[in-house]
Amino acid sequence: MAIQRTFSIIKPDATKRNLTGAINAKIEAAGLRIVAQKRIRMTREQAEIFYGVHRERPFYGELVAFMVSEPVVVQVLEGEDAIVKYREVMGATDPAEAAEGTIRKEFALSKGENAVHGSDAPETAAEEIAYFFAGLELVG
Ligand code: ADP
């Protein structure tokens, strides 16, 4: 399996509860390397564009408000089959359905406030990385 990069966000519910280190420990224990990372306060425009695919969903307004409510940590993760692997480490969207040992099972509060984001496909990973990081910021 090829080495891939994926895009991750440690969401406001997790940064607020001081869980950045605990989540990074799970990422690294899974064999994923954090090759870029920064703590930012997402703007409303960034959150609206980032989650634009969900614009018509009933939770869109709530989701955008949540993402700008506290700082987030945006990251690029690298490793073998990184996109699928990180989705496994994250667990299901709803923590009630997430497998034991996953980030969302251990740390998420609800289906909305669910600790982390991870890209779902190679195309979205490339787009999401380029949206938040300049090439020079990725140090493999
Ligand atoms: P994932 O983050 O697991 O890829 P989705 O792409 O389906 O999940 O949804 C994006 C994000 O929108 C979720 O991580 C969550 O924060 C939020 N979300 C999804 N479904 C709901 C819902 N029913 N109610 C509130 N927020 C939701």
JSON list of C-alpha atoms and ligand atoms in Angstrom, two decimals:
[
{"chain": "A", "resi": 1, "resn": "MET", "atom": "CA", "xyz": [0.00, 0.00, 0.00]},
{"chain": "A", "resi": 2, "resn": "ALA", "atom": "CA", "xyz": [1.32, 3.43, -0.93]},
{"chain": "A", "resi": 3, "resn": "ILE", "atom": "CA", "xyz": [2.31, 6.18, 1.46]},
{"chain": "A", "resi": 4, "resn": "GLN", "atom": "CA", "xyz": [-0.51, 8.73, 1.52]},
{"chain": "A", "resi": 5, "resn": "ARG", "atom": "CA", "xyz": [-1.32, 11.99, 3.22]},
{"chain": "A", "resi": 6, "resn": "THR", "atom": "CA", "xyz": [-4.62, 12.86, 4.83]},
{"chain": "A", "resi": 7, "resn": "PHE", "atom": "CA", "xyz": [-6.03, 16.00, 6.39]},
{"chain": "A", "resi": 8, "resn": "SER", "atom": "CA", "xyz": [-7.15, 16.05, 10.03]},
{"chain": "A", "resi": 9, "resn": "ILE", "atom": "CA", "xyz": [-8.84, 18.57, 12.29]},
{"chain": "A", "resi": 10, "resn": "ILE", "atom": "CA", "xyz": [-8.90, 18.33, 16.07]},
{"chain": "A", "resi": 11, "resn": "LYS", "atom": "CA", "xyz": [-12.26, 20.02, 16.58]},
{"chain": "A", "resi": 12, "resn": "PRO", "atom": "CA", "xyz": [-13.33, 22.67, 19.14]},
{"chain": "A", "resi": 13, "resn": "ASP", "atom": "CA", "xyz": [-14.87, 20.25, 21.64]},
{"chain": "A", "resi": 14, "resn": "ALA", "atom": "CA", "xyz": [-11.48, 18.49, 21.90]},
{"chain": "A", "resi": 15, "resn": "THR", "atom": "CA", "xyz": [-9.18, 21.55, 21.96]},
{"chain": "A", "resi": 16, "resn": "LYS", "atom": "CA", "xyz": [-11.43, 23.09, 24.61]},
{"chain": "A", "resi": 17, "resn": "ARG", "atom": "CA", "xyz": [-11.04, 20.02, 26.85]},
{"chain": "A", "resi": 18, "resn": "ASN", "atom": "CA", "xyz": [-7.24, 19.92, 26.41]},
{"chain": "A", "resi": 19, "resn": "LEU", "atom": "CA", "xyz": [-7.30, 16.69, 24.40]},
{"chain": "A", "resi": 20, "resn": "THR", "atom": "CA", "xyz": [-4.88, 17.64, 21.61]},
{"chain": "A", "resi": 21, "resn": "GLY", "atom": "CA", "xyz": [-2.03, 15.59, 23.09]},
{"chain": "A", "resi": 22, "resn": "ALA", "atom": "CA", "xyz": [-4.18, 12.56, 23.87]},
{"chain": "A", "resi": 23, "resn": "ILE", "atom": "CA", "xyz": [-5.54, 12.54, 20.31]},
{"chain": "A", "resi": 24, "resn": "ASN", "atom": "CA", "xyz": [-2.06, 12.99, 18.82]},
{"chain": "A", "resi": 25, "resn": "ALA", "atom": "CA", "xyz": [-0.88, 10.03, 20.90]},
{"chain": "A", "resi": 26, "resn": "LYS", "atom": "CA", "xyz": [-3.56, 7.84, 19.29]},
{"chain": "A", "resi": 27, "resn": "ILE", "atom": "CA", "xyz": [-2.63, 9.11, 15.84]},
{"chain": "A", "resi": 28, "resn": "GLU", "atom": "CA", "xyz": [1.05, 8.33, 16.37]},
{"chain": "A", "resi": 29, "resn": "ALA", "atom": "CA", "xyz": [0.35, 4.97, 18.01]},
{"chain": "A", "resi": 30, "resn": "ALA", "atom": "CA", "xyz": [-1.50, 3.98, 14.83]},
{"chain": "A", "resi": 31, "resn": "GLY", "atom": "CA", "xyz": [1.69, 4.58, 12.84]},
{"chain": "A", "resi": 32, "resn": "LEU", "atom": "CA", "xyz": [0.60, 7.88, 11.31]},
{"chain": "A", "resi": 33, "resn": "ARG", "atom": "CA", "xyz": [3.18, 10.68, 11.24]},
{"chain": "A", "resi": 34, "resn": "ILE", "atom": "CA", "xyz": [2.09, 14.28, 11.91]},
{"chain": "A", "resi": 35, "resn": "VAL", "atom": "CA", "xyz": [3.97, 16.07, 9.11]},
{"chain": "A", "resi": 36, "resn": "ALA", "atom": "CA", "xyz": [2.26, 19.46, 9.61]},
{"chain": "A", "resi": 37, "resn": "GLN", "atom": "CA", "xyz": [0.22, 20.93, 12.40]},
{"chain": "A", "resi": 38, "resn": "LYS", "atom": "CA", "xyz": [-1.07, 24.35, 13.48]},
{"chain": "A", "resi": 39, "resn": "ARG", "atom": "CA", "xyz": [-3.59, 25.71, 15.90]},
{"chain": "A", "resi": 40, "resn": "ILE", "atom": "CA", "xyz": [-5.91, 28.22, 14.25]},
{"chain": "A", "resi": 41, "resn": "ARG", "atom": "CA", "xyz": [-9.20, 29.92, 14.85]},
{"chain": "A", "resi": 42, "resn": "MET", "atom": "CA", "xyz": [-11.21, 29.01, 11.77]},
{"chain": "A", "resi": 43, "resn": "THR", "atom": "CA", "xyz": [-13.08, 31.88, 10.15]},
{"chain": "A", "resi": 44, "resn": "ARG", "atom": "CA", "xyz": [-16.78, 31.56, 9.39]},
{"chain": "A", "resi": 45, "resn": "GLU", "atom": "CA", "xyz": [-15.98, 31.69, 5.67]},
{"chain": "A", "resi": 46, "resn": "GLN", "atom": "CA", "xyz": [-13.40, 28.88, 5.98]},
{"chain": "A", "resi": 47, "resn": "ALA", "atom": "CA", "xyz": [-15.86, 26.70, 7.92]},
{"chain": "A", "resi": 48, "resn": "GLU", "atom": "CA", "xyz": [-18.68, 27.38, 5.43]},
{"chain": "A", "resi": 49, "resn": "ILE", "atom": "CA", "xyz": [-16.49, 26.49, 2.46]},
{"chain": "A", "resi": 50, "resn": "PHE", "atom": "CA", "xyz": [-14.87, 23.50, 4.17]},
{"chain": "A", "resi": 51, "resn": "TYR", "atom": "CA", "xyz": [-18.26, 21.96, 4.99]},
{"chain": "A", "resi": 52, "resn": "GLY", "atom": "CA", "xyz": [-19.96, 23.28, 1.81]},
{"chain": "A", "resi": 53, "resn": "VAL", "atom": "CA", "xyz": [-20.87, 19.72, 0.80]},
{"chain": "A", "resi": 54, "resn": "HIS", "atom": "CA", "xyz": [-23.28, 19.67, 3.78]},
{"chain": "A", "resi": 55, "resn": "ARG", "atom": "CA", "xyz": [-24.87, 23.07, 2.94]},
{"chain": "A", "resi": 56, "resn": "GLU", "atom": "CA", "xyz": [-28.34, 21.58, 2.46]},
{"chain": "A", "resi": 57, "resn": "ARG", "atom": "CA", "xyz": [-28.25, 19.39, 5.58]},
{"chain": "A", "resi": 58, "resn": "PRO", "atom": "CA", "xyz": [-30.28, 20.47, 8.65]},
{"chain": "A", "resi": 59, "resn": "PHE", "atom": "CA", "xyz": [-27.19, 20.52, 10.88]},
{"chain": "A", "resi": 60, "resn": "TYR", "atom": "CA", "xyz": [-25.11, 22.81, 8.60]},
{"chain": "A", "resi": 61, "resn": "GLY", "atom": "CA", "xyz": [-25.63, 26.05, 10.56]},
{"chain": "A", "resi": 62, "resn": "GLU", "atom": "CA", "xyz": [-24.94, 24.32, 13.86]},
{"chain": "A", "resi": 63, "resn": "LEU", "atom": "CA", "xyz": [-21.83, 22.67, 12.40]},
{"chain": "A", "resi": 64, "resn": "VAL", "atom": "CA", "xyz": [-20.37, 25.95, 11.11]},
{"chain": "A", "resi": 65, "resn": "ALA", "atom": "CA", "xyz": [-21.10, 27.71, 14.44]},
{"chain": "A", "resi": 66, "resn": "PHE", "atom": "CA", "xyz": [-19.40, 24.84, 16.29]},
{"chain": "A", "resi": 67, "resn": "MET", "atom": "CA", "xyz": [-16.28, 24.90, 14.11]},
{"chain": "A", "resi": 68, "resn": "VAL", "atom": "CA", "xyz": [-15.69, 28.63, 14.76]},
{"chain": "A", "resi": 69, "resn": "SER", "atom": "CA", "xyz": [-16.56, 28.48, 18.47]},
{"chain": "A", "resi": 70, "resn": "GLU", "atom": "CA", "xyz": [-13.06, 27.66, 19.75]},
{"chain": "A", "resi": 71, "resn": "PRO", "atom": "CA", "xyz": [-9.63, 27.13, 18.18]},
{"chain": "A", "resi": 72, "resn": "VAL", "atom": "CA", "xyz": [-8.99, 23.99, 16.15]},
{"chain": "A", "resi": 73, "resn": "VAL", "atom": "CA", "xyz": [-5.77, 22.13, 15.31]},
{"chain": "A", "resi": 74, "resn": "VAL", "atom": "CA", "xyz": [-5.36, 21.40, 11.61]},
{"chain": "A", "resi": 75, "resn": "GLN", "atom": "CA", "xyz": [-2.94, 18.63, 10.66]},
{"chain": "A", "resi": 76, "resn": "VAL", "atom": "CA", "xyz": [-1.50, 16.64, 7.80]},
{"chain": "A", "resi": 77, "resn": "LEU", "atom": "CA", "xyz": [-0.94, 12.97, 8.60]},
{"chain": "A", "resi": 78, "resn": "GLU", "atom": "CA", "xyz": [1.27, 10.69, 6.54]},
{"chain": "A", "resi": 79, "resn": "GLY", "atom": "CA", "xyz": [1.56, 6.93, 6.42]},
{"chain": "A", "resi": 80, "resn": "GLU", "atom": "CA", "xyz": [0.65, 3.74, 4.62]},
{"chain": "A", "resi": 81, "resn": "ASP", "atom": "CA", "xyz": [-2.97, 3.90, 3.51]},
{"chain": "A", "resi": 82, "resn": "ALA", "atom": "CA", "xyz": [-3.31, 7.00, 5.69]},
{"chain": "A", "resi": 83, "resn": "ILE", "atom": "CA", "xyz": [-6.80, 8.01, 4.57]},
{"chain": "A", "resi": 84, "resn": "VAL", "atom": "CA", "xyz": [-8.52, 4.73, 5.45]},
{"chain": "A", "resi": 85, "resn": "LYS", "atom": "CA", "xyz": [-6.28, 4.14, 8.45]},
{"chain": "A", "resi": 86, "resn": "TYR", "atom": "CA", "xyz": [-7.13, 7.49, 10.01]},
{"chain": "A", "resi": 87, "resn": "ARG", "atom": "CA", "xyz": [-10.86, 6.92, 9.41]},
{"chain": "A", "resi": 88, "resn": "GLU", "atom": "CA", "xyz": [-10.46, 3.68, 11.38]},
{"chain": "A", "resi": 89, "resn": "VAL", "atom": "CA", "xyz": [-8.59, 5.41, 14.21]},
{"chain": "A", "resi": 90, "resn": "MET", "atom": "CA", "xyz": [-11.28, 8.14, 14.32]},
{"chain": "A", "resi": 91, "resn": "GLY", "atom": "CA", "xyz": [-14.23, 5.73, 14.55]},
{"chain": "A", "resi": 92, "resn": "ALA", "atom": "CA", "xyz": [-17.82, 6.26, 13.39]},
{"chain": "A", "resi": 93, "resn": "THR", "atom": "CA", "xyz": [-19.29, 9.78, 13.14]},
{"chain": "A", "resi": 94, "resn": "ASP", "atom": "CA", "xyz": [-21.61, 9.06, 16.07]},
{"chain": "A", "resi": 95, "resn": "PRO", "atom": "CA", "xyz": [-19.54, 8.11, 19.16]},
{"chain": "A", "resi": 96, "resn": "ALA", "atom": "CA", "xyz": [-22.34, 5.79, 20.25]},
{"chain": "A", "resi": 97, "resn": "GLU", "atom": "CA", "xyz": [-21.58, 3.71, 17.17]},
{"chain": "A", "resi": 98, "resn": "ALA", "atom": "CA", "xyz": [-17.78, 4.04, 17.27]},
{"chain": "A", "resi": 99, "resn": "ALA", "atom": "CA", "xyz": [-15.61, 0.97, 17.95]},
{"chain": "A", "resi": 100, "resn": "GLU", "atom": "CA", "xyz": [-13.72, 0.52, 21.21]},
{"chain": "A", "resi": 101, "resn": "GLY", "atom": "CA", "xyz": [-10.36, 2.26, 21.30]},
{"chain": "A", "resi": 102, "resn": "THR", "atom": "CA", "xyz": [-11.19, 4.81, 18.60]},
{"chain": "A", "resi": 103, "resn": "ILE", "atom": "CA", "xyz": [-10.75, 8.54, 19.14]},
{"chain": "A", "resi": 104, "resn": "ARG", "atom": "CA", "xyz": [-14.47, 9.24, 18.87]},
{"chain": "A", "resi": 105, "resn": "LYS", "atom": "CA", "xyz": [-15.42, 6.39, 21.21]},
{"chain": "A", "resi": 106, "resn": "GLU", "atom": "CA", "xyz": [-13.05, 7.71, 23.86]},
{"chain": "A", "resi": 107, "resn": "PHE", "atom": "CA", "xyz": [-13.31, 11.46, 23.39]},
{"chain": "A", "resi": 108, "resn": "ALA", "atom": "CA", "xyz": [-16.33, 12.58, 21.32]},
{"chain": "A", "resi": 109, "resn": "LEU", "atom": "CA", "xyz": [-19.33, 14.14, 23.03]},
{"chain": "A", "resi": 110, "resn": "SER", "atom": "CA", "xyz": [-21.99, 13.65, 20.35]},
{"chain": "A", "resi": 111, "resn": "LYS", "atom": "CA", "xyz": [-22.54, 13.14, 16.64]},
{"chain": "A", "resi": 112, "resn": "GLY", "atom": "CA", "xyz": [-21.88, 16.86, 16.06]},
{"chain": "A", "resi": 113, "resn": "GLU", "atom": "CA", "xyz": [-19.18, 17.49, 18.67]},
{"chain": "A", "resi": 114, "resn": "ASN", "atom": "CA", "xyz": [-17.14, 14.49, 17.67]},
{"chain": "A", "resi": 115, "resn": "ALA", "atom": "CA", "xyz": [-13.52, 15.49, 18.34]},
{"chain": "A", "resi": 116, "resn": "VAL", "atom": "CA", "xyz": [-11.95, 15.01, 14.91]},
{"chain": "A", "resi": 117, "resn": "HIS", "atom": "CA", "xyz": [-12.30, 15.32, 11.15]},
{"chain": "A", "resi": 118, "resn": "GLY", "atom": "CA", "xyz": [-10.48, 13.14, 8.63]},
{"chain": "A", "resi": 119, "resn": "SER", "atom": "CA", "xyz": [-10.60, 13.23, 4.83]},
{"chain": "A", "resi": 120, "resn": "ASP", "atom": "CA", "xyz": [-12.74, 10.55, 3.21]},
{"chain": "A", "resi": 121, "resn": "ALA", "atom": "CA", "xyz": [-10.92, 10.09, -0.14]},
{"chain": "A", "resi": 122, "resn": "PRO", "atom": "CA", "xyz": [-7.64, 10.97, -1.93]},
{"chain": "A", "resi": 123, "resn": "GLU", "atom": "CA", "xyz": [-9.21, 13.86, -3.87]},
{"chain": "A", "resi": 124, "resn": "THR", "atom": "CA", "xyz": [-10.73, 15.49, -0.79]},
{"chain": "A", "resi": 125, "resn": "ALA", "atom": "CA", "xyz": [-7.50, 14.94, 1.16]},
{"chain": "A", "resi": 126, "resn": "ALA", "atom": "CA", "xyz": [-5.50, 16.82, -1.49]},
{"chain": "A", "resi": 127, "resn": "GLU", "atom": "CA", "xyz": [-8.07, 19.64, -1.61]},
{"chain": "A", "resi": 128, "resn": "GLU", "atom": "CA", "xyz": [-8.35, 19.98, 2.17]},
{"chain": "A", "resi": 129, "resn": "ILE", "atom": "CA", "xyz": [-4.56, 19.96, 2.70]},
{"chain": "A", "resi": 130, "resn": "ALA", "atom": "CA", "xyz": [-4.09, 22.65, 0.04]},
{"chain": "A", "resi": 131, "resn": "TYR", "atom": "CA", "xyz": [-6.88, 24.76, 1.59]},
{"chain": "A", "resi": 132, "resn": "PHE", "atom": "CA", "xyz": [-5.15, 25.02, 4.98]},
{"chain": "A", "resi": 133, "resn": "PHE", "atom": "CA", "xyz": [-1.43, 24.51, 4.28]},
{"chain": "A", "resi": 134, "resn": "ALA", "atom": "CA", "xyz": [1.21, 25.91, 1.93]},
{"chain": "A", "resi": 135, "resn": "GLY", "atom": "CA", "xyz": [3.56, 23.30, 0.47]},
{"chain": "A", "resi": 136, "resn": "LEU", "atom": "CA", "xyz": [6.49, 24.65, 2.50]},
{"chain": "A", "resi": 137, "resn": "GLU", "atom": "CA", "xyz": [4.62, 23.91, 5.74]},
{"chain": "A", "resi": 138, "resn": "LEU", "atom": "CA", "xyz": [4.59, 20.15, 5.07]},
{"chain": "A", "resi": 139, "resn": "VAL", "atom": "CA", "xyz": [7.74, 18.68, 6.55]},
{"chain": "A", "resi": 140, "resn": "GLY", "atom": "CA", "xyz": [7.75, 14.93, 5.95]},
{"chain": "B", "resi": 1, "resn": "ADP", "atom": "P1", "xyz": [-17.52, 12.38, 9.18]},
{"chain": "B", "resi": 1, "resn": "ADP", "atom": "O1", "xyz": [-16.93, 13.56, 9.93]},
{"chain": "B", "resi": 1, "resn": "ADP", "atom": "O2", "xyz": [-17.50, 11.12, 10.02]},
{"chain": "B", "resi": 1, "resn": "ADP", "atom": "O3", "xyz": [-16.91, 12.20, 7.81]},
{"chain": "B", "resi": 1, "resn": "ADP", "atom": "P2", "xyz": [-19.93, 13.51, 7.90]},
{"chain": "B", "resi": 1, "resn": "ADP", "atom": "O4", "xyz": [-19.09, 13.88, 6.70]},
{"chain": "B", "resi": 1, "resn": "ADP", "atom": "O5", "xyz": [-21.18, 12.74, 7.66]},
{"chain": "B", "resi": 1, "resn": "ADP", "atom": "O6", "xyz": [-19.08, 12.68, 8.98]},
{"chain": "B", "resi": 1, "resn": "ADP", "atom": "O7", "xyz": [-20.35, 14.82, 8.69]},
{"chain": "B", "resi": 1, "resn": "ADP", "atom": "C1", "xyz": [-19.43, 15.87, 8.86]},
{"chain": "B", "resi": 1, "resn": "ADP", "atom": "C2", "xyz": [-19.58, 16.41, 10.25]},
{"chain": "B", "resi": 1, "resn": "ADP", "atom": "O8", "xyz": [-20.86, 17.02, 10.41]},
{"chain": "B", "resi": 1, "resn": "ADP", "atom": "C3", "xyz": [-19.52, 15.35, 11.38]},
{"chain": "B", "resi": 1, "resn": "ADP", "atom": "O9", "xyz": [-18.21, 14.98, 11.72]},
{"chain": "B", "resi": 1, "resn": "ADP", "atom": "C4", "xyz": [-20.25, 16.07, 12.50]},
{"chain": "B", "resi": 1, "resn": "ADP", "atom": "O10", "xyz": [-19.40, 17.01, 13.17]},
{"chain": "B", "resi": 1, "resn": "ADP", "atom": "C5", "xyz": [-21.33, 16.82, 11.72]},
{"chain": "B", "resi": 1, "resn": "ADP", "atom": "N1", "xyz": [-22.59, 16.04, 11.68]},
{"chain": "B", "resi": 1, "resn": "ADP", "atom": "C6", "xyz": [-22.87, 14.99, 10.88]},
{"chain": "B", "resi": 1, "resn": "ADP", "atom": "N2", "xyz": [-24.10, 14.51, 11.10]},
{"chain": "B", "resi": 1, "resn": "ADP", "atom": "C7", "xyz": [-24.64, 15.29, 12.07]},
{"chain": "B", "resi": 1, "resn": "ADP", "atom": "C8", "xyz": [-25.89, 15.32, 12.75]},
{"chain": "B", "resi": 1, "resn": "ADP", "atom": "N3", "xyz": [-26.87, 14.44, 12.45]},
{"chain": "B", "resi": 1, "resn": "ADP", "atom": "N4", "xyz": [-26.09, 16.26, 13.70]},
{"chain": "B", "resi": 1, "resn": "ADP", "atom": "C9", "xyz": [-25.13, 17.17, 13.99]},
{"chain": "B", "resi": 1, "resn": "ADP", "atom": "N5", "xyz": [-23.92, 17.20, 13.38]},
{"chain": "B", "resi": 1, "resn": "ADP", "atom": "C10", "xyz": [-23.66, 16.28, 12.45]}
]
